[in-house]
PDB file of C-alpha atoms in Angstrom:
ATOM      1  CA  UNK A 245       0.127   0.060  -0.075  1.00 74.00           C
ATOM      2  CA  UNK A 246       1.562   3.126  -0.962  1.00 90.00           C
ATOM      3  CA  UNK A 247       1.051   7.245   0.564  1.00 97.00           C
ATOM      4  CA  UNK A 248      -1.113   9.346  -2.617  1.00 97.00           C
ATOM      5  CA  UNK A 249       1.126  12.387  -3.291  1.00 98.00           C
ATOM      6  CA  UNK A 250       0.122  15.460  -4.200  1.00 98.00           C
ATOM      7  CA  UNK A 251       2.712  18.271  -5.706  1.00 98.00           C
ATOM      8  CA  UNK A 252      -0.133  21.638  -6.083  1.00 98.00           C
ATOM      9  CA  UNK A 253      -1.827  23.531  -3.777  1.00 98.00           C
ATOM     10  CA  UNK A 254      -4.888  23.005  -5.554  1.00 98.00           C
ATOM     11  CA  UNK A 255      -4.699  19.336  -5.477  1.00 98.00           C
ATOM     12  CA  UNK A 256      -3.801  19.722  -1.410  1.00 98.00           C
ATOM     13  CA  UNK A 257      -6.927  21.747  -0.955  1.00 98.00           C
ATOM     14  CA  UNK A 258      -9.065  19.029  -2.902  1.00 98.00           C
ATOM     15  CA  UNK A 259      -7.588  16.241  -0.834  1.00 98.00           C
ATOM     16  CA  UNK A 260      -8.553  18.411   2.506  1.00 98.00           C
ATOM     17  CA  UNK A 261     -12.010  19.816   1.562  1.00 98.00           C
ATOM     18  CA  UNK A 262     -13.092  16.192   1.094  1.00 98.00           C
ATOM     19  CA  UNK A 263     -11.786  15.203   4.482  1.00 98.00           C
ATOM     20  CA  UNK A 264     -13.866  18.343   5.729  1.00 98.00           C
ATOM     21  CA  UNK A 265     -16.637  17.203   3.892  1.00 98.00           C
ATOM     22  CA  UNK A 266     -16.479  14.317   6.627  1.00 98.00           C
ATOM     23  CA  UNK A 267     -15.587  15.934   9.503  1.00 98.00           C
ATOM     24  CA  UNK A 268     -12.511  14.512   9.904  1.00 98.00           C
ATOM     25  CA  UNK A 269      -9.652  16.224  12.267  1.00 98.00           C
ATOM     26  CA  UNK A 270      -6.646  16.890  10.129  1.00 98.00           C
ATOM     27  CA  UNK A 271      -3.178  17.296  11.233  1.00 98.00           C
ATOM     28  CA  UNK A 272       0.386  18.332   9.610  1.00 98.00           C
ATOM     29  CA  UNK A 273       3.694  16.680  10.022  1.00 98.00           C
ATOM     30  CA  UNK A 274       6.185  19.621   8.516  1.00 98.00           C
ATOM     31  CA  UNK A 275       9.454  17.702   7.305  1.00 98.00           C
ATOM     32  CA  UNK A 276      12.467  18.413   5.017  1.00 95.00           C
ATOM     33  CA  UNK A 277      12.661  14.498   3.977  1.00 95.00           C
ATOM     34  CA  UNK A 278      15.147  12.425   4.851  1.00 93.00           C
ATOM     35  CA  UNK A 279      12.830  10.409   7.165  1.00 96.00           C
ATOM     36  CA  UNK A 280      14.182   8.453  10.537  1.00 95.00           C
ATOM     37  CA  UNK A 281      12.068   7.386  13.436  1.00 96.00           C
ATOM     38  CA  UNK A 282      12.061  10.512  14.873  1.00 96.00           C
ATOM     39  CA  UNK A 283       9.820  11.995  11.960  1.00 97.00           C
ATOM     40  CA  UNK A 284       7.185   8.694  12.595  1.00 98.00           C
ATOM     41  CA  UNK A 285       7.238   9.176  15.952  1.00 98.00           C
ATOM     42  CA  UNK A 286       5.471  12.887  14.837  1.00 98.00           C
ATOM     43  CA  UNK A 287       3.307  10.783  12.351  1.00 98.00           C
ATOM     44  CA  UNK A 288       2.131   8.242  15.029  1.00 98.00           C
ATOM     45  CA  UNK A 289       1.466  11.076  17.320  1.00 98.00           C
ATOM     46  CA  UNK A 290      -0.803  13.274  14.609  1.00 98.00           C
ATOM     47  CA  UNK A 291      -2.608   9.636  14.261  1.00 98.00           C
ATOM     48  CA  UNK A 292      -3.564   9.539  17.804  1.00 98.00           C
ATOM     49  CA  UNK A 293      -5.030  13.152  17.819  1.00 97.00           C
ATOM     50  CA  UNK A 294      -6.386  13.233  14.216  1.00 98.00           C
ATOM     51  CA  UNK A 295      -8.400  11.289  12.023  1.00 98.00           C
ATOM     52  CA  UNK A 296      -6.406  12.100   8.801  1.00 98.00           C
ATOM     53  CA  UNK A 297      -2.466  13.280   8.591  1.00 98.00           C
ATOM     54  CA  UNK A 298      -0.589  15.139   6.164  1.00 98.00           C
ATOM     55  CA  UNK A 299       3.378  14.747   6.082  1.00 98.00           C
ATOM     56  CA  UNK A 300       4.955  17.689   4.197  1.00 98.00           C
ATOM     57  CA  UNK A 301       8.269  17.120   2.582  1.00 98.00           C
ATOM     58  CA  UNK A 302       9.950  20.365   0.917  1.00 97.00           C
ATOM     59  CA  UNK A 303      13.994  20.836   1.297  1.00 95.00           C
ATOM     60  CA  UNK A 304      13.289  24.413   1.933  1.00 95.00           C
ATOM     61  CA  UNK A 305      16.011  26.560   0.031  1.00 94.00           C
ATOM     62  CA  UNK A 306      15.159  29.641   2.435  1.00 93.00           C
ATOM     63  CA  UNK A 307      16.584  27.779   5.743  1.00 92.00           C
ATOM     64  CA  UNK A 308      19.870  27.052   4.453  1.00 87.00           C
ATOM     65  CA  UNK A 309      22.737  29.720   4.882  1.00 82.00           C
ATOM     66  CA  UNK A 310      25.288  27.974   2.311  1.00 81.00           C
ATOM     67  CA  UNK A 311      24.442  26.877  -1.496  1.00 86.00           C
ATOM     68  CA  UNK A 312      26.511  23.907  -1.302  1.00 81.00           C
ATOM     69  CA  UNK A 313      24.769  22.472   2.362  1.00 82.00           C
ATOM     70  CA  UNK A 314      21.283  22.781   0.106  1.00 86.00           C
ATOM     71  CA  UNK A 315      22.809  20.931  -2.793  1.00 86.00           C
ATOM     72  CA  UNK A 316      24.093  18.086   0.119  1.00 81.00           C
ATOM     73  CA  UNK A 317      20.947  17.691   1.328  1.00 85.00           C
ATOM     74  CA  UNK A 318      19.590  14.582   1.182  1.00 84.00           C
ATOM     75  CA  UNK A 319      16.698  13.515  -1.060  1.00 91.00           C
ATOM     76  CA  UNK A 320      14.943  10.378  -0.622  1.00 93.00           C
ATOM     77  CA  UNK A 321      11.389  10.738  -1.399  1.00 94.00           C
ATOM     78  CA  UNK A 322      10.430   6.881  -2.605  1.00 95.00           C
ATOM     79  CA  UNK A 323      12.060   5.719   0.441  1.00 96.00           C
ATOM     80  CA  UNK A 324      10.604   8.616   2.563  1.00 97.00           C
ATOM     81  CA  UNK A 325       6.888   7.688   1.031  1.00 97.00           C
ATOM     82  CA  UNK A 326       7.666   4.084   1.629  1.00 97.00           C
ATOM     83  CA  UNK A 327       8.008   4.783   5.352  1.00 97.00           C
ATOM     84  CA  UNK A 328       5.123   7.034   5.760  1.00 98.00           C
ATOM     85  CA  UNK A 329       2.477   4.524   4.303  1.00 97.00           C
ATOM     86  CA  UNK A 330       3.983   1.830   6.773  1.00 97.00           C
ATOM     87  CA  UNK A 331       3.250   4.513   9.574  1.00 98.00           C
ATOM     88  CA  UNK A 332      -0.084   5.182   8.152  1.00 98.00           C
ATOM     89  CA  UNK A 333       0.096   8.605   6.947  1.00 98.00           C
ATOM     90  CA  UNK A 334      -2.819   9.542   4.694  1.00 98.00           C
ATOM     91  CA  UNK A 335      -0.928  12.243   2.261  1.00 98.00           C
ATOM     92  CA  UNK A 336       2.468  13.277   1.137  1.00 98.00           C
ATOM     93  CA  UNK A 337       2.821  17.064   0.044  1.00 98.00           C
ATOM     94  CA  UNK A 338       5.930  17.224  -1.806  1.00 98.00           C
ATOM     95  CA  UNK A 339       5.656  20.333  -3.711  1.00 98.00           C
ATOM     96  CA  UNK A 340       8.437  21.632  -6.002  1.00 96.00           C
ATOM     97  CA  UNK A 341      10.286  25.158  -5.364  1.00 95.00           C
ATOM     98  CA  UNK A 342       8.368  26.940  -7.432  1.00 96.00           C
ATOM     99  CA  UNK A 343       5.106  26.232  -5.440  1.00 97.00           C
ATOM    100  CA  UNK A 344       6.142  27.282  -2.544  1.00 97.00           C
ATOM    101  CA  UNK A 345       7.694  30.448  -3.880  1.00 97.00           C
ATOM    102  CA  UNK A 346       6.428  31.312  -7.489  1.00 97.00           C
ATOM    103  CA  UNK A 347       7.806  33.530  -9.783  1.00 96.00           C
ATOM    104  CA  UNK A 348       7.812  37.166  -7.931  1.00 97.00           C
ATOM    105  CA  UNK A 349       7.734  35.869  -4.115  1.00 97.00           C
ATOM    106  CA  UNK A 350       8.274  38.805  -2.142  1.00 97.00           C
ATOM    107  CA  UNK A 351       7.288  38.077   1.361  1.00 97.00           C
ATOM    108  CA  UNK A 352       9.006  36.963   4.262  1.00 97.00           C
ATOM    109  CA  UNK A 353       7.666  36.001   7.999  1.00 98.00           C
ATOM    110  CA  UNK A 354      10.077  37.352  10.383  1.00 97.00           C
ATOM    111  CA  UNK A 355       9.748  36.489  14.343  1.00 97.00           C
ATOM    112  CA  UNK A 356      11.782  38.657  16.112  1.00 94.00           C
ATOM    113  CA  UNK A 357      13.151  38.144  19.486  1.00 91.00           C
ATOM    114  CA  UNK A 358      13.100  34.357  19.770  1.00 96.00           C
ATOM    115  CA  UNK A 359      14.679  33.869  16.699  1.00 96.00           C
ATOM    116  CA  UNK A 360      17.600  36.186  17.061  1.00 95.00           C
ATOM    117  CA  UNK A 361      20.205  34.419  19.437  1.00 96.00           C
ATOM    118  CA  UNK A 362      21.907  30.895  19.390  1.00 98.00           C
ATOM    119  CA  UNK A 363      20.482  29.727  15.753  1.00 97.00           C
ATOM    120  CA  UNK A 364      19.940  33.022  14.695  1.00 96.00           C
ATOM    121  CA  UNK A 365      22.958  34.109  15.702  1.00 96.00           C
ATOM    122  CA  UNK A 366      25.202  31.686  13.704  1.00 96.00           C
ATOM    123  CA  UNK A 367      22.488  30.716  10.694  1.00 94.00           C
ATOM    124  CA  UNK A 368      21.277  34.393   9.749  1.00 94.00           C
ATOM    125  CA  UNK A 369      18.334  34.205   8.217  1.00 94.00           C
ATOM    126  CA  UNK A 370      17.600  30.562   8.699  1.00 95.00           C
ATOM    127  CA  UNK A 371      14.386  31.130  11.088  1.00 97.00           C
ATOM    128  CA  UNK A 372      12.947  33.475   7.916  1.00 97.00           C
ATOM    129  CA  UNK A 373      12.790  30.885   5.932  1.00 97.00           C
ATOM    130  CA  UNK A 374      11.300  28.399   8.545  1.00 97.00           C
ATOM    131  CA  UNK A 375       8.601  30.842   9.371  1.00 98.00           C
ATOM    132  CA  UNK A 376       7.713  31.900   6.003  1.00 98.00           C
ATOM    133  CA  UNK A 377       7.473  27.969   4.652  1.00 98.00           C
ATOM    134  CA  UNK A 378       5.226  27.229   7.715  1.00 98.00           C
ATOM    135  CA  UNK A 379       3.181  29.659   7.597  1.00 98.00           C
ATOM    136  CA  UNK A 380       2.118  29.071   3.515  1.00 98.00           C
ATOM    137  CA  UNK A 381       2.019  25.014   4.881  1.00 98.00           C
ATOM    138  CA  UNK A 382      -0.724  25.771   7.878  1.00 98.00           C
ATOM    139  CA  UNK A 383      -2.676  28.310   5.360  1.00 98.00           C
ATOM    140  CA  UNK A 384      -2.131  25.738   2.437  1.00 98.00           C
ATOM    141  CA  UNK A 385      -3.412  22.926   4.198  1.00 98.00           C
ATOM    142  CA  UNK A 386      -5.747  24.516   6.797  1.00 98.00           C
ATOM    143  CA  UNK A 387      -5.274  21.802   9.333  1.00 98.00           C
ATOM    144  CA  UNK A 388      -6.167  21.839  12.580  1.00 98.00           C
ATOM    145  CA  UNK A 389      -3.051  20.881  14.697  1.00 98.00           C
ATOM    146  CA  UNK A 390       0.769  20.546  13.222  1.00 98.00           C
ATOM    147  CA  UNK A 391       3.446  18.680  15.699  1.00 98.00           C
ATOM    148  CA  UNK A 392       7.329  19.259  15.957  1.00 98.00           C
ATOM    149  CA  UNK A 393       9.870  17.535  17.828  1.00 98.00           C
ATOM    150  CA  UNK A 394      11.250  19.075  20.728  1.00 98.00           C
ATOM    151  CA  UNK A 395      15.010  18.245  19.282  1.00 97.00           C
ATOM    152  CA  UNK A 396      14.664  21.077  17.248  1.00 97.00           C
ATOM    153  CA  UNK A 397      13.424  23.423  20.549  1.00 98.00           C
ATOM    154  CA  UNK A 398      14.114  27.181  19.432  1.00 98.00           C
ATOM    155  CA  UNK A 399      12.349  26.090  15.787  1.00 98.00           C
ATOM    156  CA  UNK A 400       9.339  25.072  17.777  1.00 98.00           C
ATOM    157  CA  UNK A 401       9.227  28.187  20.153  1.00 98.00           C
ATOM    158  CA  UNK A 402       9.832  30.307  16.468  1.00 98.00           C
ATOM    159  CA  UNK A 403       6.550  28.412  15.032  1.00 98.00           C
ATOM    160  CA  UNK A 404       4.392  28.753  17.962  1.00 98.00           C
ATOM    161  CA  UNK A 405       5.050  32.499  18.258  1.00 98.00           C
ATOM    162  CA  UNK A 406       4.343  32.782  14.822  1.00 98.00           C
ATOM    163  CA  UNK A 407       1.132  31.001  14.901  1.00 98.00           C
ATOM    164  CA  UNK A 408      -0.254  33.349  18.057  1.00 98.00           C
ATOM    165  CA  UNK A 409       0.892  36.236  16.517  1.00 98.00           C
ATOM    166  CA  UNK A 410      -0.700  35.957  13.055  1.00 98.00           C
ATOM    167  CA  UNK A 411      -3.681  34.327  14.459  1.00 98.00           C
ATOM    168  CA  UNK A 412      -3.477  31.185  12.288  1.00 98.00           C
ATOM    169  CA  UNK A 413      -6.108  28.573  13.527  1.00 98.00           C
ATOM    170  CA  UNK A 414      -3.658  25.930  14.395  1.00 98.00           C
ATOM    171  CA  UNK A 415      -2.741  23.811  17.613  1.00 98.00           C
ATOM    172  CA  UNK A 416       1.184  23.086  17.839  1.00 98.00           C
ATOM    173  CA  UNK A 417       1.576  20.002  19.405  1.00 98.00           C
ATOM    174  CA  UNK A 418       5.655  19.346  20.804  1.00 98.00           C
ATOM    175  CA  UNK A 419       6.581  16.011  20.798  1.00 98.00           C
ATOM    176  CA  UNK A 420       9.706  14.326  22.591  1.00 97.00           C
ATOM    177  CA  UNK A 421      13.108  14.341  21.038  1.00 98.00           C
ATOM    178  CA  UNK A 422      13.748  10.387  19.580  1.00 97.00           C
ATOM    179  CA  UNK A 423      17.029   9.489  20.771  1.00 97.00           C
ATOM    180  CA  UNK A 424      19.132   6.466  19.362  1.00 96.00           C
ATOM    181  CA  UNK A 425      20.572   3.953  21.617  1.00 95.00           C
ATOM    182  CA  UNK A 426      23.069   5.587  22.445  1.00 95.00           C
ATOM    183  CA  UNK A 427      21.499   8.758  23.472  1.00 97.00           C
ATOM    184  CA  UNK A 428      22.201  10.918  20.190  1.00 97.00           C
ATOM    185  CA  UNK A 429      18.981  12.565  19.133  1.00 98.00           C
ATOM    186  CA  UNK A 430      17.923  11.406  15.736  1.00 96.00           C
ATOM    187  CA  UNK A 431      18.647  13.915  12.750  1.00 95.00           C
ATOM    188  CA  UNK A 432      19.095  13.226   9.252  1.00 90.00           C
ATOM    189  CA  UNK A 433      22.381  14.794   9.804  1.00 90.00           C
ATOM    190  CA  UNK A 434      23.500  11.813  11.789  1.00 93.00           C
ATOM    191  CA  UNK A 435      24.010   9.535   8.761  1.00 90.00           C
ATOM    192  CA  UNK A 436      27.325  12.300   7.805  1.00 91.00           C
ATOM    193  CA  UNK A 437      29.332  11.120  10.577  1.00 96.00           C
ATOM    194  CA  UNK A 438      32.016   8.960  10.457  1.00 96.00           C
ATOM    195  CA  UNK A 439      31.958   5.503  12.206  1.00 96.00           C
ATOM    196  CA  UNK A 440      34.634   7.368  14.403  1.00 97.00           C
ATOM    197  CA  UNK A 441      32.757  10.167  15.020  1.00 97.00           C
ATOM    198  CA  UNK A 442      29.273   8.372  15.308  1.00 97.00           C
ATOM    199  CA  UNK A 443      30.662   6.664  18.543  1.00 97.00           C
ATOM    200  CA  UNK A 444      31.653   9.972  20.164  1.00 97.00           C
ATOM    201  CA  UNK A 445      28.763  11.762  19.254  1.00 98.00           C
ATOM    202  CA  UNK A 446      26.671  10.299  22.205  1.00 98.00           C
ATOM    203  CA  UNK A 447      28.695  12.874  24.413  1.00 98.00           C
ATOM    204  CA  UNK A 448      26.807  15.935  23.669  1.00 98.00           C
ATOM    205  CA  UNK A 449      23.729  14.701  25.542  1.00 98.00           C
ATOM    206  CA  UNK A 450      25.585  12.719  27.830  1.00 98.00           C
ATOM    207  CA  UNK A 451      27.397  16.297  28.945  1.00 98.00           C
ATOM    208  CA  UNK A 452      24.356  17.992  28.304  1.00 98.00           C
ATOM    209  CA  UNK A 453      21.986  15.652  31.178  1.00 98.00           C
ATOM    210  CA  UNK A 454      25.113  15.993  33.333  1.00 98.00           C
ATOM    211  CA  UNK A 455      24.972  19.733  33.328  1.00 98.00           C
ATOM    212  CA  UNK A 456      20.929  19.718  33.583  1.00 98.00           C
ATOM    213  CA  UNK A 457      21.041  17.533  36.736  1.00 97.00           C
ATOM    214  CA  UNK A 458      23.719  19.713  38.291  1.00 97.00           C
ATOM    215  CA  UNK A 459      21.263  23.054  37.734  1.00 96.00           C
ATOM    216  CA  UNK A 460      18.172  20.933  38.675  1.00 95.00           C
ATOM    217  CA  UNK A 461      20.317  20.622  42.344  1.00 94.00           C
ATOM    218  CA  UNK A 462      20.547  24.345  42.566  1.00 93.00           C
ATOM    219  CA  UNK A 463      24.141  25.146  40.782  1.00 95.00           C
ATOM    220  CA  UNK A 464      24.470  28.488  39.282  1.00 96.00           C
ATOM    221  CA  UNK A 465      24.783  28.178  35.399  1.00 97.00           C
ATOM    222  CA  UNK A 466      27.893  29.718  34.420  1.00 97.00           C
ATOM    223  CA  UNK A 467      30.450  27.716  36.156  1.00 98.00           C
ATOM    224  CA  UNK A 468      28.195  24.455  35.056  1.00 98.00           C
ATOM    225  CA  UNK A 469      28.099  25.755  31.541  1.00 98.00           C
ATOM    226  CA  UNK A 470      31.950  26.378  31.571  1.00 98.00           C
ATOM    227  CA  UNK A 471      32.582  22.643  32.658  1.00 98.00           C
ATOM    228  CA  UNK A 472      30.742  21.384  30.495  1.00 98.00           C
ATOM    229  CA  UNK A 473      31.735  23.232  27.326  1.00 98.00           C
ATOM    230  CA  UNK A 474      35.362  21.931  28.146  1.00 98.00           C
ATOM    231  CA  UNK A 475      34.156  18.634  28.612  1.00 98.00           C
ATOM    232  CA  UNK A 476      32.624  18.650  25.042  1.00 98.00           C
ATOM    233  CA  UNK A 477      35.889  20.128  23.605  1.00 98.00           C
ATOM    234  CA  UNK A 478      37.699  17.252  25.491  1.00 98.00           C
ATOM    235  CA  UNK A 479      35.823  14.877  23.746  1.00 97.00           C
ATOM    236  CA  UNK A 480      36.578  16.067  19.904  1.00 97.00           C
ATOM    237  CA  UNK A 481      34.089  18.802  19.653  1.00 98.00           C
ATOM    238  CA  UNK A 482      34.631  22.062  18.245  1.00 96.00           C
ATOM    239  CA  UNK A 483      33.549  24.571  17.748  1.00 98.00           C
ATOM    240  CA  UNK A 484      31.232  24.948  20.437  1.00 98.00           C
ATOM    241  CA  UNK A 485      28.775  27.217  19.117  1.00 98.00           C
ATOM    242  CA  UNK A 486      26.538  27.846  22.034  1.00 98.00           C
ATOM    243  CA  UNK A 487      25.774  26.123  25.135  1.00 98.00           C
ATOM    244  CA  UNK A 488      23.195  28.174  27.304  1.00 98.00           C
ATOM    245  CA  UNK A 489      20.753  27.778  30.051  1.00 98.00           C
ATOM    246  CA  UNK A 490      17.287  29.329  28.680  1.00 98.00           C
ATOM    247  CA  UNK A 491      13.346  29.858  30.054  1.00 97.00           C
ATOM    248  CA  UNK A 492      11.661  27.445  28.537  1.00 96.00           C
ATOM    249  CA  UNK A 493       8.528  29.802  27.692  1.00 94.00           C
ATOM    250  CA  UNK A 494      10.720  32.549  26.589  1.00 95.00           C
ATOM    251  CA  UNK A 495      14.043  31.391  25.641  1.00 97.00           C
ATOM    252  CA  UNK A 496      15.271  34.252  27.784  1.00 96.00           C
ATOM    253  CA  UNK A 497      18.712  33.160  28.925  1.00 97.00           C
ATOM    254  CA  UNK A 498      18.745  32.183  32.850  1.00 97.00           C
ATOM    255  CA  UNK A 499      21.521  32.179  35.566  1.00 96.00           C
ATOM    256  CA  UNK A 500      20.016  29.318  37.526  1.00 95.00           C
ATOM    257  CA  UNK A 501      16.973  26.956  37.017  1.00 95.00           C
ATOM    258  CA  UNK A 502      14.618  29.153  38.829  1.00 92.00           C
ATOM    259  CA  UNK A 503      11.611  28.275  36.228  1.00 94.00           C
ATOM    260  CA  UNK A 504      11.206  25.690  33.341  1.00 94.00           C
ATOM    261  CA  UNK A 505      14.341  25.964  31.769  1.00 97.00           C
ATOM    262  CA  UNK A 506      16.392  23.922  28.517  1.00 98.00           C
ATOM    263  CA  UNK A 507      19.671  23.590  28.228  1.00 98.00           C
ATOM    264  CA  UNK A 508      20.918  23.834  24.633  1.00 98.00           C
ATOM    265  CA  UNK A 509      23.889  23.351  22.523  1.00 98.00           C
ATOM    266  CA  UNK A 510      25.162  23.388  18.708  1.00 98.00           C
ATOM    267  CA  UNK A 511      28.619  21.710  18.415  1.00 98.00           C
ATOM    268  CA  UNK A 512      30.705  20.667  15.883  1.00 98.00           C
ATOM    269  CA  UNK A 513      32.207  17.159  15.045  1.00 98.00           C
ATOM    270  CA  UNK A 514      34.120  17.311  12.194  1.00 96.00           C
ATOM    271  CA  UNK A 515      32.458  18.283   9.516  1.00 93.00           C
ATOM    272  CA  UNK A 516      28.635  17.822  11.064  1.00 94.00           C
ATOM    273  CA  UNK A 517      26.741  20.684  13.029  1.00 95.00           C
ATOM    274  CA  UNK A 518      25.020  18.545  15.861  1.00 97.00           C
ATOM    275  CA  UNK A 519      22.647  20.850  17.993  1.00 98.00           C
ATOM    276  CA  UNK A 520      20.528  18.795  20.939  1.00 98.00           C
ATOM    277  CA  UNK A 521      18.752  20.353  24.015  1.00 98.00           C
ATOM    278  CA  UNK A 522      17.328  18.633  27.304  1.00 98.00           C
ATOM    279  CA  UNK A 523      14.637  20.234  30.035  1.00 98.00           C
ATOM    280  CA  UNK A 524      16.131  21.371  33.156  1.00 97.00           C
ATOM    281  CA  UNK A 525      13.860  20.387  36.167  1.00 90.00           C
ATOM    282  CA  UNK A 526      12.896  23.871  37.667  1.00 81.00           C
ATOM    283  CA  UNK A 527      14.907  24.138  41.361  1.00 74.00           C
ATOM    284  CA  UNK A 528      12.797  25.784  44.027  1.00 66.00           C
ATOM    285  CA  UNK A 529      15.290  28.017  45.993  1.00 60.00           C
TER     286      UNK A 529
END
């Protein structure tokens, strides 16, 4: 059994209109393809909340800072479609670039504040690309709810703020990070790690969980972050672009876990940039 594939907004809306006529709830799972278990967990979560699930695959050129990185991004639609059929998705929306950004396209959605630091600092313009394409996908599909992984936690907060500020009537559902058995957060980029790098990569999550435990016990953030950065560098990561304690709600920087918080990091291992984050339990003084 295969999953139906549509490539135009008109085809997508026609399918959704038929579901609406049956009063069915519609969920959306936006992706850039190269699917793995983390993506499939989003599909399963969506199936638990809605009668119909749309998965989108669109390698968004506006999210890439480097043309070479865009060209190298894996495109595995046939394999992805088979995985989605097995997971129970009802429709794959895989538009071409011209369908999303037709000739003369000149609108950009920019979300201030939550997008400007961490990923925003090291990938300028990235979140403008995310917000623009996700806003379009929400409006094209008219979905009731959309599912995003917490692995890209800053992206999740950008999408939440964008939908809220623009009054787009879609519920944003966050799903836990899915990890490999060794603790490494699942990512399409993991396939680019050498066997030796893949063996070292779980140290990123180990260091984050160790630091989060110390902060949850009341430790000040700065000495813990400095120690964690040294641990990553000693494990062969570098450069460590950021390693920060932030408010889970606003992404404002914190000096200690005095409210629900996240520890977020981005670091290079060889030629692969890895990101991860872990929850930090609130410490009551």
